[in-house]
Short mmCIF file of C-alpha atoms in Angstrom, two decimals:
data_model
loop_
_atom_site.label_atom_id
_atom_site.label_comp_id
_atom_site.label_asym_id
_atom_site.label_seq_id
_atom_site.Cartn_x
_atom_site.Cartn_y
_atom_site.Cartn_z
CA PHE A 584 -64.06 -81.94 13.97
CA PHE A 585 -65.51 -80.11 16.95
CA SER A 586 -63.19 -77.08 16.54
CA CYS A 587 -63.97 -76.96 12.80
CA ASN A 588 -67.65 -76.80 13.67
CA GLN A 589 -66.90 -74.03 16.16
CA ASP A 590 -65.08 -72.06 13.42
CA ILE A 591 -68.12 -72.33 11.13
CA ILE A 592 -70.41 -71.17 13.93
CA SER A 593 -68.04 -68.28 14.76
CA GLU A 594 -67.95 -67.20 11.10
CA GLU A 595 -71.75 -67.27 10.97
CA ILE A 596 -71.96 -65.15 14.13
CA VAL A 597 -69.45 -62.62 12.75
CA ALA A 598 -71.32 -62.47 9.41
CA THR A 599 -74.64 -61.95 11.21
CA GLU A 600 -73.17 -59.25 13.44
CA PHE A 601 -71.69 -57.52 10.37
CA GLN A 602 -75.06 -57.61 8.59
CA ASP A 603 -76.80 -56.24 11.71
CA ALA A 604 -74.25 -53.40 12.01
CA GLU A 605 -74.66 -52.61 8.30
CA LYS A 606 -78.45 -52.55 8.66
CA ASP A 607 -78.21 -50.34 11.77
CA SER A 608 -76.04 -47.80 9.91
CA LEU A 609 -78.52 -47.76 7.00
CA VAL A 610 -81.41 -47.20 9.43
CA VAL A 611 -79.52 -44.24 10.96
CA LEU A 612 -78.90 -42.84 7.46
CA VAL A 613 -82.59 -43.26 6.54
CA LYS A 614 -83.57 -41.33 9.67
CA ASP A 615 -81.09 -38.57 8.84
CA LEU A 616 -82.27 -38.30 5.21
CA ASN A 617 -85.89 -38.07 6.38
CA ARG A 618 -84.85 -35.30 8.81
CA GLN A 619 -82.88 -33.40 6.15
CA GLY A 620 -85.82 -33.67 3.74
CA THR A 621 -88.18 -32.21 6.33
CA VAL A 622 -85.78 -29.30 6.92
CA ALA A 623 -85.69 -28.67 3.14
CA ARG A 624 -89.51 -28.81 2.96
CA ASN A 625 -89.82 -26.36 5.85
CA SER A 626 -87.55 -24.02 3.88
CA ALA A 627 -89.91 -24.41 0.86
CA ASP A 628 -87.21 -26.28 -1.12
CA TYR A 629 -89.66 -28.95 -2.26
CA GLN A 630 -87.48 -30.46 -4.99
CA GLU A 631 -84.63 -31.05 -2.53
CA ALA A 632 -87.12 -32.42 0.02
CA LEU A 633 -88.42 -34.91 -2.55
CA ASN A 634 -84.89 -35.95 -3.55
CA LEU A 635 -83.90 -36.59 0.06
CA HIS A 636 -87.13 -38.40 0.93
CA PHE A 637 -86.90 -40.65 -2.13
CA ARG A 638 -83.30 -41.51 -1.16
CA ALA A 639 -84.56 -42.32 2.34
CA LEU A 640 -87.29 -44.55 0.87
CA ASN A 641 -84.85 -46.46 -1.35
CA LEU A 642 -82.39 -47.04 1.49
CA ALA A 643 -85.20 -48.04 3.88
CA GLU A 644 -86.38 -50.64 1.35
CA THR A 645 -82.79 -51.96 1.04
CA ALA A 646 -82.43 -52.17 4.83
CA LYS A 647 -85.95 -53.65 5.22
CA ASP A 648 -86.62 -50.76 7.60
CA THR A 649 -90.43 -50.64 7.65
CA LEU A 650 -90.63 -47.61 9.95
CA GLY A 651 -88.20 -45.70 7.72
CA GLN A 652 -90.24 -46.65 4.65
CA ILE A 653 -93.52 -45.48 6.18
CA PHE A 654 -91.94 -42.25 7.37
CA ALA A 655 -90.43 -41.59 3.91
CA LEU A 656 -93.72 -42.38 2.15
CA ASN A 657 -95.62 -39.95 4.39
CA ASN A 658 -92.92 -37.33 3.84
CA ILE A 659 -93.11 -37.73 0.06
CA GLY A 660 -96.89 -37.42 0.28
CA THR A 661 -96.55 -34.23 2.30
CA ASP A 662 -93.90 -32.81 -0.07
CA LEU A 663 -96.24 -33.42 -3.01
CA ARG A 664 -99.23 -31.93 -1.19
CA ARG A 665 -97.25 -28.76 -0.58
CA THR A 666 -96.76 -28.48 -4.36
CA TYR A 667 -100.48 -29.14 -4.93
CA SER A 668 -99.84 -32.56 -6.53
CA ASN A 669 -102.69 -34.03 -4.49
CA ILE A 670 -103.49 -37.10 -6.60
CA GLU A 671 -99.85 -38.19 -6.70
CA ALA A 672 -99.50 -37.42 -2.99
CA SER A 673 -102.45 -39.67 -2.16
CA THR A 674 -100.60 -42.66 -3.66
CA TYR A 675 -97.77 -42.30 -1.16
CA HIS A 676 -100.05 -41.73 1.83
CA TYR A 677 -102.07 -44.83 0.84
CA LEU A 678 -98.83 -46.87 0.62
CA ALA A 679 -97.84 -45.61 4.09
CA LEU A 680 -101.29 -46.55 5.36
CA GLU A 681 -101.00 -50.02 3.87
CA LEU A 682 -97.54 -50.63 5.38
CA SER A 683 -98.65 -49.44 8.82
CA ASN A 684 -101.86 -51.48 8.78
CA ASN A 685 -102.51 -53.96 11.62
CA ASN A 686 -99.32 -53.10 13.52
CA ASN A 687 -99.64 -51.04 16.69
CA GLN A 688 -95.93 -50.22 16.49
CA TYR A 689 -96.71 -47.90 13.56
CA LEU A 690 -99.87 -46.24 14.88
CA ARG A 691 -98.35 -42.73 14.86
CA MET A 692 -97.29 -43.16 11.23
CA ARG A 693 -100.76 -44.50 10.39
CA SER A 694 -102.31 -41.38 11.88
CA MET A 695 -99.96 -39.21 9.79
CA ALA A 696 -101.04 -41.03 6.62
CA MET A 697 -104.72 -40.56 7.51
CA ASN A 698 -104.12 -36.90 8.26
CA GLY A 699 -102.40 -36.49 4.88
CA LEU A 700 -105.28 -38.17 3.09
CA GLY A 701 -107.76 -36.04 5.00
CA ASN A 702 -105.96 -32.90 3.83
CA ILE A 703 -106.00 -34.15 0.24
CA PHE A 704 -109.75 -34.79 0.35
CA LEU A 705 -110.21 -31.37 1.95
CA ALA A 706 -108.28 -29.72 -0.91
CA LEU A 707 -110.44 -31.66 -3.39
CA ASN A 708 -113.58 -30.43 -1.56
CA LYS A 709 -114.60 -33.99 -0.60
CA ILE A 710 -115.54 -33.01 2.92
CA GLU A 711 -117.11 -36.28 4.15
CA GLN A 712 -114.02 -38.32 3.22
CA ALA A 713 -111.76 -35.68 4.76
CA GLU A 714 -113.77 -35.70 8.00
CA SER A 715 -113.66 -39.49 8.17
CA TYR A 716 -109.86 -39.58 7.89
CA PHE A 717 -109.42 -36.74 10.41
CA GLN A 718 -111.73 -38.51 12.91
CA GLN A 719 -109.76 -41.76 12.54
CA ALA A 720 -106.44 -39.92 12.95
CA LEU A 721 -107.79 -38.07 15.99
CA SER A 722 -108.90 -41.34 17.56
CA ILE A 723 -105.37 -42.76 17.17
CA GLU A 724 -103.76 -39.61 18.60
CA LYS A 725 -106.09 -39.72 21.63
CA GLY A 726 -105.12 -43.35 22.18
CA LEU A 727 -101.44 -42.41 22.00
CA ASP A 728 -102.05 -39.40 24.30
CA ASN A 729 -100.32 -37.21 21.68
CA THR A 730 -101.48 -33.66 22.43
CA LEU A 731 -99.89 -32.15 19.32
CA GLY A 732 -101.58 -34.77 17.11
CA GLU A 733 -104.90 -34.03 18.80
CA ALA A 734 -104.44 -30.27 18.28
CA ILE A 735 -103.70 -30.76 14.58
CA ASN A 736 -106.64 -33.06 13.94
CA TYR A 737 -109.11 -30.93 15.91
CA ALA A 738 -108.06 -27.95 13.75
CA ASN A 739 -108.38 -30.02 10.56
CA LEU A 740 -111.86 -31.15 11.57
CA ALA A 741 -112.77 -27.55 12.32
CA GLU A 742 -111.62 -26.53 8.85
CA ALA A 743 -113.70 -29.30 7.27
CA TYR A 744 -116.80 -28.12 9.15
CA LYS A 745 -116.08 -24.50 8.23
CA ILE A 746 -115.88 -25.37 4.52
CA ASN A 747 -119.17 -27.24 4.92
CA ASN A 748 -120.64 -24.08 6.52
CA ASP A 749 -121.30 -25.89 9.83
CA LEU A 750 -119.90 -22.96 11.79
CA ASP A 751 -121.00 -24.11 15.28
CA SER A 752 -119.07 -27.37 14.86
CA ALA A 753 -116.13 -25.50 13.36
CA LEU A 754 -115.95 -23.20 16.40
CA HIS A 755 -116.27 -26.17 18.75
CA TYR A 756 -113.33 -28.01 17.16
CA TYR A 757 -111.16 -24.88 16.91
CA GLN A 758 -111.79 -24.36 20.63
CA LYS A 759 -110.70 -27.98 21.31
CA SER A 760 -107.58 -27.41 19.18
CA LEU A 761 -106.86 -24.15 21.00
CA GLU A 762 -107.03 -25.92 24.37
CA LYS A 763 -104.52 -28.56 23.19
CA ASN A 764 -102.20 -25.90 21.72
CA ILE A 765 -102.23 -24.05 25.06
CA ILE A 766 -101.22 -27.28 26.85
CA ILE A 767 -98.18 -27.73 24.57
CA ASN A 768 -97.32 -24.00 24.53
CA SER A 769 -97.67 -23.73 20.75
CA ASP A 770 -97.91 -20.02 19.97
CA ILE A 771 -98.35 -20.76 16.26
CA GLY A 772 -101.14 -23.27 16.96
CA GLU A 773 -102.89 -20.81 19.27
CA ALA A 774 -102.61 -18.01 16.70
CA ILE A 775 -104.03 -20.19 13.89
CA CYS A 776 -107.00 -21.20 16.04
CA LYS A 777 -107.73 -17.67 17.30
CA ARG A 778 -107.51 -16.21 13.80
CA ALA A 779 -109.86 -18.89 12.41
CA MET A 780 -112.31 -18.39 15.28
CA GLY A 781 -112.21 -14.62 14.76
CA LEU A 782 -112.95 -15.05 11.05
CA ILE A 783 -115.90 -17.34 11.79
#
């Protein structure tokens, strides 16, 4: 009787280990699909980016991989924003925001969702809402000590102020972004800031 019980326990352990290994391989695949989708987006192949990111989302849901889901949702939102489908994009950023809510493990992803929503409101000329999301994202990035995230959100805030014709604030935030871009040696970030400051 005892050995029979041991066999049942052993089978349960093997089954659990198999399920864990299967989940781990799905999580790796989700990560890879998200990466491939981002490469496609950076090459302006938005349809391929969307295909890959939707595959990542579906697999992440199957694997119950919350981080993978949030990452895919933000990626889909960004893909759609790049094709000027702002209303549809907002749906995915809001879903990412909802999934990352109240969990410090997903703070970086939460900031990305807020940044995406800020950019959507900026494109829709809803400056106050955009500023609010950028400020919240910036606060998270400061807490995470993420210099790149700070640089991005300072520049986004500057753009919001520039659109609102508050040029002193715009210059101030572009200067803050420039300082962060210098720290991380981002030539592109520095160039964007200097060009914007020159235009102002």
